[in-house]
mmCIF file of C-alpha atoms and ligand atoms in Angstrom:
data_model
loop_
_atom_site.group_PDB
_atom_site.id
_atom_site.type_symbol
_atom_site.label_atom_id
_atom_site.label_comp_id
_atom_site.label_asym_id
_atom_site.label_seq_id
_atom_site.Cartn_x
_atom_site.Cartn_y
_atom_site.Cartn_z
ATOM 1 C CA MET A 1 -0.249 -0.356 0.101
ATOM 2 C CA THR A 2 1.113 3.492 -0.439
ATOM 3 C CA SER A 3 2.270 5.257 2.420
ATOM 4 C CA GLN A 4 1.103 8.586 2.973
ATOM 5 C CA ALA A 5 2.484 12.245 3.714
ATOM 6 C CA CYS A 6 2.273 15.687 3.848
ATOM 7 C CA VAL A 7 3.587 19.011 4.746
ATOM 8 C CA PHE A 8 1.119 21.952 5.656
ATOM 9 C CA GLY A 9 1.920 25.283 5.410
ATOM 10 C CA ASN A 10 0.019 29.171 3.965
ATOM 11 C CA PRO A 11 1.493 29.834 1.479
ATOM 12 C CA ILE A 12 3.634 26.564 0.992
ATOM 13 C CA ALA A 13 3.976 26.529 -3.060
ATOM 14 C CA GLN A 14 7.042 27.454 -2.697
ATOM 15 C CA SER A 15 8.306 23.848 -0.272
ATOM 16 C CA ARG A 16 11.039 21.790 -1.640
ATOM 17 C CA SER A 17 9.663 18.682 1.207
ATOM 18 C CA PRO A 18 8.291 16.762 -1.462
ATOM 19 C CA ILE A 19 11.469 16.186 -3.967
ATOM 20 C CA ILE A 20 13.368 15.790 -0.431
ATOM 21 C CA HIS A 21 10.954 13.125 1.244
ATOM 22 C CA HIS A 22 10.285 11.148 -2.210
ATOM 23 C CA HIS A 23 13.580 11.703 -2.956
ATOM 24 C CA PHE A 24 14.474 9.641 0.383
ATOM 25 C CA ALA A 25 11.780 6.671 0.349
ATOM 26 C CA LYS A 26 13.405 5.812 -2.919
ATOM 27 C CA GLN A 27 16.335 4.979 -1.298
ATOM 28 C CA PHE A 28 14.270 2.665 0.379
ATOM 29 C CA ASP A 29 11.677 1.250 -2.415
ATOM 30 C CA ILE A 30 9.077 2.422 0.446
ATOM 31 C CA PRO A 31 6.120 3.702 -1.879
ATOM 32 C CA LEU A 32 5.104 7.284 -0.816
ATOM 33 C CA LYS A 33 3.116 10.091 -1.838
ATOM 34 C CA TYR A 34 3.594 12.984 -0.229
ATOM 35 C CA THR A 35 1.687 15.815 -1.302
ATOM 36 C CA LYS A 36 1.234 19.789 0.286
ATOM 37 C CA ILE A 37 -1.211 21.224 2.001
ATOM 38 C CA ALA A 38 -2.542 24.763 2.577
ATOM 39 C CA PRO A 39 -5.292 25.141 4.994
ATOM 40 C CA SER A 40 -7.455 28.311 5.582
ATOM 41 C CA LEU A 41 -5.726 29.933 8.585
ATOM 42 C CA SER A 42 -8.485 29.467 10.263
ATOM 43 C CA GLY A 43 -8.871 25.778 8.811
ATOM 44 C CA PHE A 44 -5.478 23.832 10.688
ATOM 45 C CA ALA A 45 -7.072 21.657 13.081
ATOM 46 C CA PRO A 46 -9.937 19.719 10.722
ATOM 47 C CA ALA A 47 -7.288 19.878 7.540
ATOM 48 C CA VAL A 48 -5.093 17.400 10.030
ATOM 49 C CA GLU A 49 -7.769 15.610 11.503
ATOM 50 C CA GLN A 50 -8.729 14.587 7.608
ATOM 51 C CA PHE A 51 -5.549 13.872 6.829
ATOM 52 C CA PHE A 52 -5.178 11.396 9.147
ATOM 53 C CA SER A 53 -8.040 9.785 8.622
ATOM 54 C CA CYS A 54 -6.615 8.143 5.995
ATOM 55 C CA ALA A 55 -5.590 4.750 6.861
ATOM 56 C CA ASN A 56 -2.308 4.587 5.348
ATOM 57 C CA ALA A 57 -1.163 8.781 6.291
ATOM 58 C CA VAL A 58 1.471 8.155 8.371
ATOM 59 C CA GLY A 59 2.736 11.038 9.213
ATOM 60 C CA ALA A 60 3.497 15.096 8.191
ATOM 61 C CA ASN A 61 5.398 18.272 8.560
ATOM 62 C CA VAL A 62 3.989 21.484 9.649
ATOM 63 C CA THR A 63 5.444 24.681 8.677
ATOM 64 C CA LEU A 64 4.468 27.983 9.238
ATOM 65 C CA PRO A 65 2.440 29.808 10.572
ATOM 66 C CA PHE A 66 0.999 26.106 12.188
ATOM 67 C CA LYS A 67 3.693 25.114 13.957
ATOM 68 C CA GLU A 68 2.000 26.145 17.241
ATOM 69 C CA GLU A 69 -1.106 25.161 16.505
ATOM 70 C CA ALA A 70 0.233 21.841 15.799
ATOM 71 C CA PHE A 71 1.840 21.752 19.426
ATOM 72 C CA GLN A 72 -1.691 22.254 20.591
ATOM 73 C CA LEU A 73 -3.264 19.750 18.774
ATOM 74 C CA ALA A 74 -0.911 16.742 18.992
ATOM 75 C CA ASP A 75 -2.012 13.857 21.187
ATOM 76 C CA GLU A 76 1.530 12.698 22.864
ATOM 77 C CA LEU A 77 4.726 15.544 22.698
ATOM 78 C CA SER A 78 8.407 14.756 22.455
ATOM 79 C CA SER A 79 10.324 16.709 24.858
ATOM 80 C CA HIS A 80 12.308 18.529 21.785
ATOM 81 C CA ALA A 81 8.394 19.856 20.920
ATOM 82 C CA LYS A 82 7.553 20.542 24.521
ATOM 83 C CA ARG A 83 10.696 22.527 24.811
ATOM 84 C CA ALA A 84 10.649 24.236 21.578
ATOM 85 C CA SER A 85 6.344 25.196 22.703
ATOM 86 C CA ALA A 86 6.162 23.949 18.542
ATOM 87 C CA VAL A 87 5.755 21.513 16.273
ATOM 88 C CA ASN A 88 7.038 20.577 13.023
ATOM 89 C CA THR A 89 6.432 16.944 12.412
ATOM 90 C CA LEU A 90 3.602 14.419 13.552
ATOM 91 C CA ILE A 91 3.875 10.958 13.574
ATOM 92 C CA ASN A 92 0.698 8.739 13.316
ATOM 93 C CA LEU A 93 1.235 6.218 16.137
ATOM 94 C CA ASN A 94 -2.166 3.497 15.706
ATOM 95 C CA GLY A 95 -4.213 6.912 15.874
ATOM 96 C CA THR A 96 -2.217 8.333 18.205
ATOM 97 C CA ILE A 97 -0.516 11.295 16.376
ATOM 98 C CA ARG A 98 2.754 12.444 18.076
ATOM 99 C CA GLY A 99 4.897 15.495 17.876
ATOM 100 C CA ASP A 100 7.754 15.905 17.525
ATOM 101 C CA ASN A 101 10.215 19.519 16.830
ATOM 102 C CA THR A 102 13.133 18.450 14.173
ATOM 103 C CA ASP A 103 14.463 21.967 13.669
ATOM 104 C CA GLY A 104 17.165 21.845 15.810
ATOM 105 C CA ARG A 105 18.327 19.008 15.887
ATOM 106 C CA GLY A 106 18.287 19.562 12.155
ATOM 107 C CA LEU A 107 20.361 22.386 12.585
ATOM 108 C CA ILE A 108 22.651 20.823 14.498
ATOM 109 C CA ALA A 109 23.163 17.520 11.610
ATOM 110 C CA ASP A 110 24.390 20.173 9.024
ATOM 111 C CA LEU A 111 26.743 22.182 11.305
ATOM 112 C CA LYS A 112 28.312 18.480 12.142
ATOM 113 C CA TYR A 113 27.872 17.994 8.503
ATOM 114 C CA HIS A 114 30.596 21.517 7.900
ATOM 115 C CA GLY A 115 32.539 20.643 11.002
ATOM 116 C CA VAL A 116 31.064 22.492 13.562
ATOM 117 C CA ASP A 117 30.860 21.489 17.233
ATOM 118 C CA LEU A 118 29.637 23.693 19.208
ATOM 119 C CA ALA A 119 30.804 22.362 22.564
ATOM 120 C CA ASN A 120 32.288 25.399 24.640
ATOM 121 C CA LYS A 121 30.896 27.658 22.037
ATOM 122 C CA SER A 122 30.007 31.142 22.013
ATOM 123 C CA VAL A 123 26.805 30.977 20.062
ATOM 124 C CA LEU A 124 24.436 34.680 18.983
ATOM 125 C CA LEU A 125 21.289 33.692 17.965
ATOM 126 C CA LEU A 126 19.321 36.422 15.358
ATOM 127 C CA GLY A 127 15.504 35.984 15.863
ATOM 128 C CA ALA A 128 12.614 35.004 18.506
ATOM 129 C CA GLY A 129 10.518 33.497 16.137
ATOM 130 C CA GLY A 130 9.305 29.534 15.214
ATOM 131 C CA ALA A 131 13.030 28.443 13.537
ATOM 132 C CA ALA A 132 14.742 30.170 16.619
ATOM 133 C CA LYS A 133 12.093 28.961 19.429
ATOM 134 C CA GLY A 134 12.547 25.217 17.545
ATOM 135 C CA SER A 135 16.509 25.292 17.494
ATOM 136 C CA LEU A 136 17.215 26.235 20.669
ATOM 137 C CA PRO A 137 16.369 23.118 22.754
ATOM 138 C CA ALA A 138 19.134 21.263 20.201
ATOM 139 C CA ILE A 139 21.420 24.564 20.477
ATOM 140 C CA ILE A 140 21.222 24.140 24.167
ATOM 141 C CA ASP A 141 21.862 20.366 24.221
ATOM 142 C CA ALA A 142 24.939 20.641 21.634
ATOM 143 C CA LYS A 143 26.875 22.432 25.035
ATOM 144 C CA PRO A 144 28.292 25.417 23.790
ATOM 145 C CA ASN A 145 29.214 27.856 26.679
ATOM 146 C CA SER A 146 27.027 30.790 26.226
ATOM 147 C CA VAL A 147 23.832 31.936 23.998
ATOM 148 C CA TYR A 148 23.074 35.207 23.337
ATOM 149 C CA ILE A 149 19.533 35.680 21.825
ATOM 150 C CA TYR A 150 18.956 39.125 20.087
ATOM 151 C CA ASN A 151 15.637 40.215 17.810
ATOM 152 C CA ARG A 152 13.626 43.391 17.003
ATOM 153 C CA THR A 153 11.290 42.957 19.864
ATOM 154 C CA PRO A 154 13.369 42.434 22.489
ATOM 155 C CA SER A 155 10.011 40.605 24.307
ATOM 156 C CA LYS A 156 10.183 38.331 22.215
ATOM 157 C CA ALA A 157 14.004 37.464 23.038
ATOM 158 C CA LYS A 158 13.464 37.734 26.683
ATOM 159 C CA SER A 159 10.390 35.072 26.474
ATOM 160 C CA LEU A 160 12.575 32.308 24.879
ATOM 161 C CA VAL A 161 15.586 33.247 27.155
ATOM 162 C CA ASP A 162 12.959 32.790 29.883
ATOM 163 C CA SER A 163 11.743 29.532 28.112
ATOM 164 C CA THR A 164 14.995 27.757 28.762
ATOM 165 C CA GLU A 165 15.175 28.279 32.553
ATOM 166 C CA ASN A 166 14.211 24.679 33.170
ATOM 167 C CA TYR A 167 16.596 22.993 31.683
ATOM 168 C CA ALA A 168 19.535 25.272 30.344
ATOM 169 C CA SER A 169 22.783 23.812 31.726
ATOM 170 C CA CYS A 170 24.819 26.721 29.841
ATOM 171 C CA GLN A 171 24.639 30.816 30.504
ATOM 172 C CA VAL A 172 21.779 31.788 28.020
ATOM 173 C CA ALA A 173 20.603 35.777 27.661
ATOM 174 C CA CYS A 174 19.848 38.947 25.752
ATOM 175 C CA PHE A 175 21.877 40.580 23.440
ATOM 176 C CA SER A 176 21.261 44.258 23.143
ATOM 177 C CA GLY A 177 22.251 45.178 19.761
ATOM 178 C CA GLY A 178 23.800 48.109 19.074
ATOM 179 C CA ASP A 179 27.554 48.579 19.590
ATOM 180 C CA SER A 180 29.378 45.546 21.073
ATOM 181 C CA GLU A 181 33.447 44.673 21.280
ATOM 182 C CA LYS A 182 32.450 40.913 21.964
ATOM 183 C CA ALA A 183 32.874 38.373 18.852
ATOM 184 C CA PHE A 184 31.029 35.320 18.704
ATOM 185 C CA ASP A 185 31.798 31.839 17.480
ATOM 186 C CA LEU A 186 28.504 31.422 15.830
ATOM 187 C CA ILE A 187 26.529 33.353 14.079
ATOM 188 C CA ILE A 188 22.773 31.794 13.172
ATOM 189 C CA ASN A 189 20.792 34.094 11.303
ATOM 190 C CA ALA A 190 16.942 32.523 11.994
ATOM 191 C CA THR A 191 15.316 35.350 10.799
ATOM 192 C CA SER A 192 13.511 35.839 7.699
ATOM 193 C CA LEU A 193 15.302 39.292 6.728
ATOM 194 C CA SER A 194 17.807 37.745 4.094
ATOM 195 C CA LEU A 195 14.270 36.717 2.027
ATOM 196 C CA HIS A 196 14.357 40.608 1.913
ATOM 197 C CA ASP A 197 17.964 41.709 1.194
ATOM 198 C CA GLU A 198 17.882 42.844 4.488
ATOM 199 C CA VAL A 199 20.565 42.073 7.608
ATOM 200 C CA PRO A 200 19.874 41.904 11.418
ATOM 201 C CA SER A 201 20.917 44.818 12.621
ATOM 202 C CA VAL A 202 23.882 44.036 14.802
ATOM 203 C CA PRO A 203 27.287 45.285 14.460
ATOM 204 C CA LYS A 204 29.793 44.071 12.671
ATOM 205 C CA SER A 205 31.726 43.584 15.159
ATOM 206 C CA VAL A 206 29.954 40.595 16.293
ATOM 207 C CA PHE A 207 31.867 38.935 13.827
ATOM 208 C CA CYS A 208 35.667 38.070 13.819
ATOM 209 C CA GLU A 209 38.102 35.901 11.562
ATOM 210 C CA ASN A 210 36.436 32.514 13.302
ATOM 211 C CA SER A 211 33.020 33.261 13.795
ATOM 212 C CA ILE A 212 31.264 31.061 11.349
ATOM 213 C CA ALA A 213 27.842 32.796 9.819
ATOM 214 C CA TYR A 214 24.515 30.408 9.204
ATOM 215 C CA ASP A 215 21.917 31.292 7.670
ATOM 216 C CA MET A 216 18.344 29.212 8.388
ATOM 217 C CA VAL A 217 17.739 30.787 4.670
ATOM 218 C CA TYR A 218 18.861 29.752 1.720
ATOM 219 C CA LEU A 219 18.352 31.020 -1.559
ATOM 220 C CA ASP A 220 20.569 30.139 -4.848
ATOM 221 C CA LYS A 221 23.653 32.774 -4.415
ATOM 222 C CA PRO A 222 24.869 33.677 -0.637
ATOM 223 C CA THR A 223 22.145 35.665 1.438
ATOM 224 C CA SER A 224 22.714 38.814 2.052
ATOM 225 C CA PHE A 225 23.360 38.196 5.878
ATOM 226 C CA MET A 226 25.600 35.438 4.320
ATOM 227 C CA GLU A 227 27.536 39.300 2.307
ATOM 228 C CA PHE A 228 27.461 40.881 5.329
ATOM 229 C CA ALA A 229 29.069 38.421 7.872
ATOM 230 C CA ARG A 230 31.771 37.959 4.860
ATOM 231 C CA HIS A 231 32.650 41.935 4.654
ATOM 232 C CA SER A 232 32.172 41.670 8.245
ATOM 233 C CA GLY A 233 35.351 39.649 8.484
ATOM 234 C CA SER A 234 33.618 36.145 8.903
ATOM 235 C CA GLN A 235 35.686 33.419 7.059
ATOM 236 C CA VAL A 236 33.134 30.885 6.999
ATOM 237 C CA GLN A 237 29.196 30.948 5.895
ATOM 238 C CA ILE A 238 27.317 28.449 5.709
ATOM 239 C CA ASP A 239 23.527 28.376 4.192
ATOM 240 C CA GLY A 240 19.927 26.477 5.092
ATOM 241 C CA LEU A 241 19.653 24.084 2.576
ATOM 242 C CA GLY A 242 21.057 21.588 4.884
ATOM 243 C CA MET A 243 19.370 22.119 7.900
ATOM 244 C CA LEU A 244 15.728 21.821 5.543
ATOM 245 C CA ILE A 245 17.659 18.688 3.978
ATOM 246 C CA GLU A 246 18.609 17.359 7.677
ATOM 247 C CA GLN A 247 15.155 18.142 9.708
ATOM 248 C CA ALA A 248 13.042 16.252 6.785
ATOM 249 C CA ALA A 249 15.198 13.156 7.134
ATOM 250 C CA LEU A 250 14.881 13.226 10.905
ATOM 251 C CA SER A 251 10.819 12.987 10.244
ATOM 252 C CA PHE A 252 11.353 11.214 7.823
ATOM 253 C CA GLN A 253 13.166 8.205 10.180
ATOM 254 C CA GLN A 254 10.379 8.542 12.716
ATOM 255 C CA TRP A 255 7.482 7.828 10.221
ATOM 256 C CA PHE A 256 9.534 4.480 8.328
ATOM 257 C CA ASN A 257 11.940 3.622 10.830
ATOM 258 C CA GLU A 258 14.649 4.184 8.312
ATOM 259 C CA HIS A 259 17.750 7.330 8.331
ATOM 260 C CA PRO A 260 17.880 8.223 4.718
ATOM 261 C CA LYS A 261 21.779 9.436 3.323
ATOM 262 C CA THR A 262 21.390 12.821 2.360
ATOM 263 C CA GLU A 263 24.013 13.461 0.666
ATOM 264 C CA GLY A 264 23.233 13.151 -2.846
ATOM 265 C CA LEU A 265 20.045 15.546 -2.407
ATOM 266 C CA ARG A 266 22.482 18.288 -1.218
ATOM 267 C CA HIS A 267 24.433 17.713 -4.234
ATOM 268 C CA GLN A 268 20.886 17.704 -6.312
ATOM 269 C CA LEU A 269 18.757 20.572 -4.477
ATOM 270 C CA ARG A 270 21.928 22.734 -4.943
ATOM 271 C CA LYS A 271 22.117 22.183 -8.887
HETATM 272 P P1 LIG B 301 8.343 34.257 12.015
HETATM 273 O O1 LIG B 301 7.437 34.980 11.388
HETATM 274 O O2 LIG B 301 8.303 32.664 12.703
HETATM 275 O O3 LIG B 301 9.870 34.946 12.541
HETATM 276 C C1 LIG B 301 10.495 36.005 12.406
HETATM 277 C C2 LIG B 301 11.688 36.176 12.560
HETATM 278 O O4 LIG B 301 12.435 36.888 11.901
HETATM 279 C C3 LIG B 301 11.015 37.043 14.066
HETATM 280 O O5 LIG B 301 12.776 37.107 14.847
HETATM 281 C C4 LIG B 301 11.108 38.325 13.589
HETATM 282 O O6 LIG B 301 10.996 39.287 14.617
HETATM 283 C C5 LIG B 301 12.045 38.665 12.615
HETATM 284 N N1 LIG B 301 12.118 39.666 11.765
HETATM 285 C C6 LIG B 301 11.432 39.672 10.320
HETATM 286 N N2 LIG B 301 11.634 40.465 9.506
HETATM 287 C C7 LIG B 301 11.664 41.317 9.899
HETATM 288 C C8 LIG B 301 12.228 42.598 9.894
HETATM 289 N N3 LIG B 301 12.770 43.629 9.662
HETATM 290 N N4 LIG B 301 13.477 43.481 10.670
HETATM 291 C C9 LIG B 301 13.964 42.761 11.844
HETATM 292 N N5 LIG B 301 13.906 41.406 12.394
HETATM 293 C C10 LIG B 301 12.578 40.618 11.428
HETATM 294 O O7 LIG B 301 9.753 32.945 11.208
HETATM 295 P P2 LIG B 301 10.166 31.339 11.472
HETATM 296 O O8 LIG B 301 10.840 31.963 12.587
HETATM 297 O O9 LIG B 301 9.898 30.623 11.790
HETATM 298 O O10 LIG B 301 11.406 31.831 10.026
HETATM 299 C C11 LIG B 301 12.803 32.697 9.611
HETATM 300 C C12 LIG B 301 13.641 31.885 8.682
HETATM 301 O O11 LIG B 301 13.655 31.152 8.719
HETATM 302 C C13 LIG B 301 12.542 31.529 7.520
HETATM 303 O O12 LIG B 301 13.125 32.760 6.537
HETATM 304 C C14 LIG B 301 12.540 30.282 6.804
HETATM 305 O O13 LIG B 301 12.445 30.502 5.864
HETATM 306 C C15 LIG B 301 13.732 29.874 7.528
HETATM 307 N N6 LIG B 301 13.906 28.817 8.094
HETATM 308 C C16 LIG B 301 14.902 27.499 7.518
HETATM 309 C C17 LIG B 301 14.889 26.381 8.001
HETATM 310 C C18 LIG B 301 15.407 25.455 7.337
HETATM 311 O O14 LIG B 301 15.297 23.873 7.447
HETATM 312 N N7 LIG B 301 16.497 25.666 6.666
HETATM 313 C C19 LIG B 301 13.957 25.858 9.331
HETATM 314 C C20 LIG B 301 12.384 26.872 9.277
HETATM 315 C C21 LIG B 301 12.586 28.358 9.160
HETATM 316 P P3 LIG B 301 9.751 39.992 15.768
HETATM 317 O O15 LIG B 301 10.125 39.002 16.736
HETATM 318 O O16 LIG B 301 10.655 41.345 16.045
HETATM 319 O O17 LIG B 301 8.956 39.853 14.280
#
């Protein structure tokens, strides 16, 4: 029987998830139909119910703007989802819908692929939206020395810092921007600004020669954030395509108990 999976989001036309998951399924000869579903802003819950009423629905990915609603409606939650208060993966366990969040582990897997280990590093996380929220638990699990968070709306950065109170094993604090002499080992852009060719308003001094700049956005050219980092002295810049692939691989693994290889897809999607 052909398994069914999907991605819920609105808008969703641009999503590459069907290409990614069909590529993974092929590796294991798993018959899979993976579709894109764009519920109306008030129509997420009924769309999920309808999708999972289908006997061969194994799971779903969830993207903007439904990750928090998915967190509310899942029957049970992984520890990653609980700490992030957001769900990007739904798994059908014989009718019980489990919610997980693979964004952060996808980010860490991609950093590892690029030879970046966060242990004892100083991290600056830019943004406090869904992507930052989803990634922060896994960033903290990777045992950095400190994580500073900067966001245009400071109250959201503060809430994100506060949300780590019960589990953070390192220093987690707000970064106020402005003039700073402090350079970070890793600066992660979890804002959507690169989609508009803009950059977060942090000083150039957050970068130094050894800083690694990571932009969760990916385009067919270096993003504005990657360019900003390069002009500010950073020698290594990475975009978010690998994170997209790795977080999808972690979803796929939970649906089919198989972890797909991601290397080939990295090259295919880059073309
Ligand atoms: P949200 O809408 O939840 O958050 C957007 C973030 O960007 C907020 O921190 C927001 O700040 C900030 N922002 C938006 N516009 C501006 C602006 N004009 N000036 C300053 N800050 C701004 O989006 P997500 O967190 O879900 O996603 C963020 C990006 O990450 C997206 O572009 C998405 O494509 C990418 N992403 C990539 C993934 C991958 O696998 N590679 C996975 C998930 C996301 P404020 O709070 O002040 O509004």
